[in-house]
Short mmCIF file of C-alpha atoms and ligand atoms in Angstrom, two decimals:
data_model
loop_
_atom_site.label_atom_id
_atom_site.label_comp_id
_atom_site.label_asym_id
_atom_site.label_seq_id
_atom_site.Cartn_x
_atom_site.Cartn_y
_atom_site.Cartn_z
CA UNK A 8 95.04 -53.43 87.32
CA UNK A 9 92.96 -56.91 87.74
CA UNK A 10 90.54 -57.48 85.07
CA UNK A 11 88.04 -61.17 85.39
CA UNK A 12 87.97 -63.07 82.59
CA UNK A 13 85.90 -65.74 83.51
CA UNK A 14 85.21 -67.61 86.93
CA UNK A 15 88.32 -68.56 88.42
CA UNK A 16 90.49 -66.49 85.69
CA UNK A 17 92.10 -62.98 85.93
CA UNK A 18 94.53 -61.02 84.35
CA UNK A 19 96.99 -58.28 86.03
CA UNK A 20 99.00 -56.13 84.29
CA UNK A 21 101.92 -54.80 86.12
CA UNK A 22 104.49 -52.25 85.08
CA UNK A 23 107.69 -52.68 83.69
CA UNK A 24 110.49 -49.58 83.60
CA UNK A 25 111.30 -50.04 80.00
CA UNK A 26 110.49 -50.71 76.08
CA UNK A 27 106.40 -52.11 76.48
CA UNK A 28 106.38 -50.19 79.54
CA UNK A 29 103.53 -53.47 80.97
CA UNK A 30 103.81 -56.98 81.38
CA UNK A 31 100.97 -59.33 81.84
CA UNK A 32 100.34 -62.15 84.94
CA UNK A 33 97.53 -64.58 84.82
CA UNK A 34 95.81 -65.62 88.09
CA UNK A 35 93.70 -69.16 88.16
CA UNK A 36 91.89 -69.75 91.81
CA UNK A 37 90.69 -72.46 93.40
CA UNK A 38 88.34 -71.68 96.34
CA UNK A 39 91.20 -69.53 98.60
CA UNK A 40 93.89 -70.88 96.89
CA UNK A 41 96.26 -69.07 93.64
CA UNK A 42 98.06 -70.18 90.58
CA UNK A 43 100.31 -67.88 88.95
CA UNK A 44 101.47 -68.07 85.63
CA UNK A 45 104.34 -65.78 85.17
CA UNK A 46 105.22 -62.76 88.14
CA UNK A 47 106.19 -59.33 86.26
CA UNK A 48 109.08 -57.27 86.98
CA UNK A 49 110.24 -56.50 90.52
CA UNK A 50 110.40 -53.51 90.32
CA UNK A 51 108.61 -49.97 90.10
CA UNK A 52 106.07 -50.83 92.97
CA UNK A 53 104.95 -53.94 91.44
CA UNK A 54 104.77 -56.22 94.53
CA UNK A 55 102.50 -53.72 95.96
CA UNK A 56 100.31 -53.47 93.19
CA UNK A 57 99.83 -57.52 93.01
CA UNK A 58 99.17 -57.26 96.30
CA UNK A 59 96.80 -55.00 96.21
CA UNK A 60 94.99 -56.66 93.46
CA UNK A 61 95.03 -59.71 94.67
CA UNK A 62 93.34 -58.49 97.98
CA UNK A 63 90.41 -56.64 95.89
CA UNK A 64 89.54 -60.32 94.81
CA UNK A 65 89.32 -61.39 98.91
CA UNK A 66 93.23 -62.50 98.24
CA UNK A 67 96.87 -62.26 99.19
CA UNK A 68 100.44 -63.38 97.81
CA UNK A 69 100.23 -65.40 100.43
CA UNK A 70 97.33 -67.27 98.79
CA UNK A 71 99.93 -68.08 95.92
CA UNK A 72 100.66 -72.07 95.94
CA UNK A 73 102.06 -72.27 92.48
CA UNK A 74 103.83 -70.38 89.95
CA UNK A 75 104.14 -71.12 86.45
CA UNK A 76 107.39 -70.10 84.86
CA UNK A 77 107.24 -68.72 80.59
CA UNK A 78 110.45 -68.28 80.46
CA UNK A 79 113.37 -66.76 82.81
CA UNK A 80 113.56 -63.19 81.19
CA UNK A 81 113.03 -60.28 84.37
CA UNK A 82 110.06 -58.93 83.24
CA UNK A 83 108.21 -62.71 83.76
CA UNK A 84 110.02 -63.95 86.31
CA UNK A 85 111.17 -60.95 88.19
CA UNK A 86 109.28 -61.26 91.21
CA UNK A 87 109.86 -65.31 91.71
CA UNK A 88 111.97 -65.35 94.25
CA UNK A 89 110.28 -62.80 96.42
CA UNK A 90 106.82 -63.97 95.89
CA UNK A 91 108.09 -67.78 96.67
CA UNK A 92 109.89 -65.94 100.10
CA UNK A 93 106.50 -64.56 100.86
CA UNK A 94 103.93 -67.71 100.09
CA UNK A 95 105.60 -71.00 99.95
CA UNK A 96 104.71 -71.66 96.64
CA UNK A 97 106.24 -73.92 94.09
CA UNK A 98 107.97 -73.06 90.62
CA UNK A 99 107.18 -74.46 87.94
CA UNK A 100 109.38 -74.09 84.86
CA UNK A 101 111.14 -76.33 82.42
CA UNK A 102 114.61 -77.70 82.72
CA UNK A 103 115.96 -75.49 79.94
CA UNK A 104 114.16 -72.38 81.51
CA UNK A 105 115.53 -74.16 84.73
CA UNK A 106 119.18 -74.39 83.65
CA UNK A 107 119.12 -70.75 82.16
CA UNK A 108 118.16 -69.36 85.18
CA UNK A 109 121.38 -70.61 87.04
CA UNK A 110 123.65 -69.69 84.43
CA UNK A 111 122.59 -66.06 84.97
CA UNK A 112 123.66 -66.13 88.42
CA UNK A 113 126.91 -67.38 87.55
CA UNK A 114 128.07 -63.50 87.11
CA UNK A 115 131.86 -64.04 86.56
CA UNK A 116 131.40 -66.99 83.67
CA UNK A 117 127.82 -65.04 82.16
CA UNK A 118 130.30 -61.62 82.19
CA UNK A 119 133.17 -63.45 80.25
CA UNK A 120 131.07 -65.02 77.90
CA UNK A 121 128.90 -61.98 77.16
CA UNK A 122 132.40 -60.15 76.33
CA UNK A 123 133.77 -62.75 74.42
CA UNK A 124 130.55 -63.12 72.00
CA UNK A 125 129.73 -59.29 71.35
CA UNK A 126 133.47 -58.55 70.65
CA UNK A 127 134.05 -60.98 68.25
CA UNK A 128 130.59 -59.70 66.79
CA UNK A 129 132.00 -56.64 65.83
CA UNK A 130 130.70 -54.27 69.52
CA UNK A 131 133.14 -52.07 70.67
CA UNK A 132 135.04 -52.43 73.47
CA UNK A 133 132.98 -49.42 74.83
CA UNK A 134 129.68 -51.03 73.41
CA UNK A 135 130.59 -54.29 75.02
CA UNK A 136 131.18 -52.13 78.70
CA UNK A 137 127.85 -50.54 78.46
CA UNK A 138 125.92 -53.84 78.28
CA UNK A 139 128.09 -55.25 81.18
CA UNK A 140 126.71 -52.03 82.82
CA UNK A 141 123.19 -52.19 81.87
CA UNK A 142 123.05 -55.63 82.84
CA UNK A 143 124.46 -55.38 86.21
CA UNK A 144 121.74 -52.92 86.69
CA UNK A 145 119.24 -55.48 85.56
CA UNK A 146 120.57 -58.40 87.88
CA UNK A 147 120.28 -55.97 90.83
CA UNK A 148 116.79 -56.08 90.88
CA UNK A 149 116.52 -60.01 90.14
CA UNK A 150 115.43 -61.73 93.01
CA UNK A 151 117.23 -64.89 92.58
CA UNK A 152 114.42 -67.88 92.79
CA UNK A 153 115.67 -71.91 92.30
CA UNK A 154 112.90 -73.73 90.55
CA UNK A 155 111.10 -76.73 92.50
CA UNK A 156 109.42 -78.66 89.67
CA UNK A 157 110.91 -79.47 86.37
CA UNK A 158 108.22 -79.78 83.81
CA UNK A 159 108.13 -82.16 80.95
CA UNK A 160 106.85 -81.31 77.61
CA UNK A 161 103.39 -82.13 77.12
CA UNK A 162 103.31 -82.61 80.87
CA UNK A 163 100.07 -82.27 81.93
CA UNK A 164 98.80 -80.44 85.61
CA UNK A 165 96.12 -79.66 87.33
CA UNK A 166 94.99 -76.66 89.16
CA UNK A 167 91.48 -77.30 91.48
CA UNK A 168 88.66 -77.52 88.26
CA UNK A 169 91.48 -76.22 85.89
CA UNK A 170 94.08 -78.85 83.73
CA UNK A 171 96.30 -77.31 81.34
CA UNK A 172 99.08 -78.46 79.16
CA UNK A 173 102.88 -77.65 79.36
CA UNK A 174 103.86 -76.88 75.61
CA UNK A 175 107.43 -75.71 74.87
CA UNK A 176 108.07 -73.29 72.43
CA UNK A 177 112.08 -72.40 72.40
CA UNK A 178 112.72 -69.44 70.49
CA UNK A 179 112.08 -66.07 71.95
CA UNK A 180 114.28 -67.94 74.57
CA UNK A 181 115.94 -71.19 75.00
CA UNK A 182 113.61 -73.19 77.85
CA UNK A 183 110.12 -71.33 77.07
CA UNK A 184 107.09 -72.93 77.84
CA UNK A 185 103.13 -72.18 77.26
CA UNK A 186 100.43 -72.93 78.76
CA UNK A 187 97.75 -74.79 76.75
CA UNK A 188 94.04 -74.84 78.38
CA UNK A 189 92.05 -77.43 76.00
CA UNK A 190 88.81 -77.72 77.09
CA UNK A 191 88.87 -73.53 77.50
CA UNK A 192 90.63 -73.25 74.05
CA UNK A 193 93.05 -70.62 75.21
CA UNK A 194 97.04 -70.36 75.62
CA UNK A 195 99.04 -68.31 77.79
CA UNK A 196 101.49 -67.65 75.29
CA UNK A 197 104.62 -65.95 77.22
CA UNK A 198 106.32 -63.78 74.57
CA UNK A 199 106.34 -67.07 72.06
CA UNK A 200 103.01 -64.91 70.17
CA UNK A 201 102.66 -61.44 70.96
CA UNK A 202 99.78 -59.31 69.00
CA UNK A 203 101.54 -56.21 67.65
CA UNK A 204 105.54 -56.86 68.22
CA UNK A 205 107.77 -59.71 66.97
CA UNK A 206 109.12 -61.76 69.98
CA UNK A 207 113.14 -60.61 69.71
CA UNK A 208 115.04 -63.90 68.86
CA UNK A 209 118.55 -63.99 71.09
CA UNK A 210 121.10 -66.67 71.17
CA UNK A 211 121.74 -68.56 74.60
CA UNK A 212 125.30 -68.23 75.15
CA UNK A 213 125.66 -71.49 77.51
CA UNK A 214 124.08 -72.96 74.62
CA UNK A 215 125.92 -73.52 71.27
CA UNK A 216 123.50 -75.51 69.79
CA UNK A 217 120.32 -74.04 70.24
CA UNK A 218 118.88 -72.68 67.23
CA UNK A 219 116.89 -69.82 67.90
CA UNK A 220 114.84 -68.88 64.17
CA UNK A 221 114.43 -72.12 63.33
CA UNK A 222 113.23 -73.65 66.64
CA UNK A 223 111.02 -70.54 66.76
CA UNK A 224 109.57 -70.79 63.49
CA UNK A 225 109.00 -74.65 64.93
CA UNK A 226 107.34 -73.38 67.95
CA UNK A 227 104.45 -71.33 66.62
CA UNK A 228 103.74 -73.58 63.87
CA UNK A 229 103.18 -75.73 67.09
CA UNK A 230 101.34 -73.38 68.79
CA UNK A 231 98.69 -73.15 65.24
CA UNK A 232 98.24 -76.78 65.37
CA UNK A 233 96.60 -76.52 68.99
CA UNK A 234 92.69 -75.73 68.75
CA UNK A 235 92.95 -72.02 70.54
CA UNK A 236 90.20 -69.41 70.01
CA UNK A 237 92.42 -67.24 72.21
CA UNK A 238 96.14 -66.99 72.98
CA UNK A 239 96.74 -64.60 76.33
CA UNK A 240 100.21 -63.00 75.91
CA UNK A 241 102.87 -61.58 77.89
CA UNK A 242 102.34 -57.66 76.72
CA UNK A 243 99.59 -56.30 74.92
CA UNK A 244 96.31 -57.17 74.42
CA UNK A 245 94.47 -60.82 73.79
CA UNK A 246 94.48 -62.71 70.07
CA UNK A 247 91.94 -64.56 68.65
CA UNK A 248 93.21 -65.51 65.15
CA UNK A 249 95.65 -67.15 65.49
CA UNK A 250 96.45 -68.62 61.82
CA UNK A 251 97.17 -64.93 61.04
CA UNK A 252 99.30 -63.92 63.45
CA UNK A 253 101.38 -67.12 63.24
CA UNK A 254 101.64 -66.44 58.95
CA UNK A 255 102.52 -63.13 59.98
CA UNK A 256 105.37 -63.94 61.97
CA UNK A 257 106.44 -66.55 59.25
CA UNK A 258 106.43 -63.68 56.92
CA UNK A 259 108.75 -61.09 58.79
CA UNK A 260 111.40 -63.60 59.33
CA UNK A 261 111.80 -64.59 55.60
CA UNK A 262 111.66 -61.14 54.90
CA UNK A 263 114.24 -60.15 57.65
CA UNK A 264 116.44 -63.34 55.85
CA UNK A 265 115.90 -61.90 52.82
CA UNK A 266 117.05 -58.64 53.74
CA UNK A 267 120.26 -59.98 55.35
CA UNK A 268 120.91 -61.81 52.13
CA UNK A 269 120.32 -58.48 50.44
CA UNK A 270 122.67 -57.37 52.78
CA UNK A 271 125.70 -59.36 52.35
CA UNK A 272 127.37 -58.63 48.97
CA UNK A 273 130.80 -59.96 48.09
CA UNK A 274 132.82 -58.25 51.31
CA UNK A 275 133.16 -60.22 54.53
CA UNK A 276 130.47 -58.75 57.42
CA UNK A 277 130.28 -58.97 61.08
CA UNK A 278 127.22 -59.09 62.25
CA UNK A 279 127.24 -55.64 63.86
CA UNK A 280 128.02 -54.07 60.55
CA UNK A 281 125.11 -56.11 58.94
CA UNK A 282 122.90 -54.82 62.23
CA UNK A 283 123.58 -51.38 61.23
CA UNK A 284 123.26 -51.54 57.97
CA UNK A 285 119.32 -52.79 58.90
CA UNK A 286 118.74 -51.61 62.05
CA UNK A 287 120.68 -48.18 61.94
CA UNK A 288 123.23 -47.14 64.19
CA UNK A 289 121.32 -44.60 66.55
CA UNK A 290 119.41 -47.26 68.81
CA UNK A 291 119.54 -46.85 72.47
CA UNK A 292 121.88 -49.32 73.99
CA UNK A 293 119.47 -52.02 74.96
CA UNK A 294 117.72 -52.00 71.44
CA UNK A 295 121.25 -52.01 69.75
CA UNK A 296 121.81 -55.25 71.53
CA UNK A 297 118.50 -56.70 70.71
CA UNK A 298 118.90 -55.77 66.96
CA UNK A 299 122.41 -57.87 66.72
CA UNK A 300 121.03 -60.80 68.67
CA UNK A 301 117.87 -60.36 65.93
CA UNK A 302 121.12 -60.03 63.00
CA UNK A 303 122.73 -62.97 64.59
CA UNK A 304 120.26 -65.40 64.93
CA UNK A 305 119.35 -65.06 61.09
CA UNK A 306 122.75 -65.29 60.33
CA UNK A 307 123.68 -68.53 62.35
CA UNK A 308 120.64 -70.26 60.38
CA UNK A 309 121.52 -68.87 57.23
CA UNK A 310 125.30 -70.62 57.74
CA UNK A 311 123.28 -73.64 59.24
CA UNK A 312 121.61 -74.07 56.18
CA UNK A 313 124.89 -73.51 53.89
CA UNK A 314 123.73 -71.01 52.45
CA UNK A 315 126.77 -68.33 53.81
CA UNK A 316 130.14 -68.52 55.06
CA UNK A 317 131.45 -67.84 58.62
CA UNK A 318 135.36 -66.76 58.66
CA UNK A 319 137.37 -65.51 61.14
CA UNK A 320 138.99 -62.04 60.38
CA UNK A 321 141.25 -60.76 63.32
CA UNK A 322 139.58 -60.98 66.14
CA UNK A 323 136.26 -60.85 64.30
CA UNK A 324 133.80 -63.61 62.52
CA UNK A 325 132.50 -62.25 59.51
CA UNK A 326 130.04 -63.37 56.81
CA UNK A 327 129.69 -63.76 53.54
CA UNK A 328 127.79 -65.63 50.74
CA UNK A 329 128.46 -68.79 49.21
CA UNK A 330 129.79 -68.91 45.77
CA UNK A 331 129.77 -71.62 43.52
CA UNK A 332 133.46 -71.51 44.01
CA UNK A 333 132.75 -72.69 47.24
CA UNK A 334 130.29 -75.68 46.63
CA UNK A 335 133.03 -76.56 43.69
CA UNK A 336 135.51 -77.01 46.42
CA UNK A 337 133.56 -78.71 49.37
CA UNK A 338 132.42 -81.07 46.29
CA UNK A 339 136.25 -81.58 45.46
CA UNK A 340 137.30 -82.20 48.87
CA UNK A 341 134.05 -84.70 49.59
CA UNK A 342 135.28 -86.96 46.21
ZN1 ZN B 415 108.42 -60.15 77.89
#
């Protein structure tokens, strides 16, 4: 479906197989030429429908010269490769985004690492095999794209009458960039701001030392600062306050802290037994692995800011709060 939003600007939504069941595209044209920020899922007949759309406008893919890049997650990025194939066009995405995007199609070393870091995060061995599956399934229907363009931050481009702003906002995923239209006053805000559903934090397992809450929590208090009447998001529908959203976002994390806090008495966790004790046990696979990513990502920050203990118990790590005992002794071993 291809909806105008104002000369020169549409909006497609496209389906996806899972979860929100949609994913947004935005479309910017200048004269015969197409921008696209963002491709949907390849899958479910979704080239055909942009096609199709895109010809009810007096268009075609092969119109497309550019694609913007939110971040390399399937349902945004899905149809890259093949829409690239098809047009020509140029990618545009940041390095991170860039760099993420290679290390999923390094299957053997992405595989290992995925084992290693949801076994010693308390998965089973047959949990662990199920996500191997489901994400084989998933890389099936990637069609593998190479960026052309690395974009700075802040980097600004231009588009026939249009000039927007590269703004990256890590946290929903490592490299993930918005796009910032000042003189409009609107964002296309990726999965960084979404209206009814908290962007799922994960970590970025070629990447120890990204920090996925707190650069987050940096991101949309970034993304408030910028003078938007309307943010454009990857799923659901179109935000105009902003300030609210944003607090509201700010609020369920420090309440999901809290409640991992809560959560953590004087026995050593892993973080899948602190998942289920929040999330509950009965998720579907997927959503099981999106609520310990959510667990984890809490609890890294939580040992970032010293506030809880990592140990290693068998083959596990586990968690657990920090005593006084324990500032007593890193004060004794400091003097
Ligand atoms: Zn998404």
């Amino acid at each position: 479906m291809i909806n105008k939003v104002s000369d020169d600007f549409y909006h497609i939504t496209l389906p996806m197989p899972f979860r929100l069941r949609h994913v947004h595209v935005y479309v910017l044209a200048d004269g015969e030429n197409l921008a696209l920020f963002d491709t949907g899922f390849n899958v479910g007949g979704s080239y055909e429908i942009l096609e199709k759309d895109l010809g009810s406008i007096g268009r075609s893919i092969k119109s497309i010269r550019d694609i913007y890049i939110t971040h390399v997650h399937i349902d945004h990025c899905g149809m890259a490769g093949l829409i690239k194939e098809k047009s020509g066009a140029t990618i545009h995405l940041s390095a991170a985004a860039d760099d993420s995007n290679q290390n999923y199609s390094r299957t053997d070393l992405l595989t290992a690492k995925v084992k290693s870091f949801y076994r010693t995060h308390g998965f089973t061995e047959k949990e662990v095999d199920d996500l191997i599956e489901l994400f084989s399934g998933m890389r099936n229907i990637i069609a593998v794209f190479k960026g052309d363009d690395r974009l700075q931050p802040n980097e600004i481009k231009k588009f026939g009458k249009w000039q927007f702003e590269a703004i990256f906002t890590p946290g929903h995923s490592n490299g993930h960039t918005c796009y910032y239209f000042p003189r409009e006053g609107f964002l296309l805000s990726g999965d960084t701001i979404l209206p009814h559903i908290t962007p799922n934090l994960s970590p970025d397992l070629f990447d120890e030392q990204f920090r996925p809450l707190s650069s987050f929590l940096t991101s949309i208090k970034k993304v408030e600062k910028l003078a938007v009447n309307k943010i454009y998001p990857g799923h659901g529908d179109v935000l105009t306050d902003v300030k609210t959203r944003v607090r509201e976002l700010q609020d369920h994390h420090a309440g999901r802290t809290q409640l991992i806090l809560n959560c953590l008495g004087t026995e050593p966790k892993t973080t899948r037994e602190v998942s289920r004790e929040i999330f509950g046990n009965d998720l579907p696979d997927f959503d099981k692995f999106l609520a310990l990513n959510e667990t984890y990502v809490h609890l890294l920050e939580l040992k970032r800011q010293n506030e809880i203990r990592e140990e290693q118990k068998g083959n596990n790590l586990v968690y657990i709060i920090r005593s006084r005992r324990d500032d007593d002794c890193l004060v004794s071993k400091i003097i």
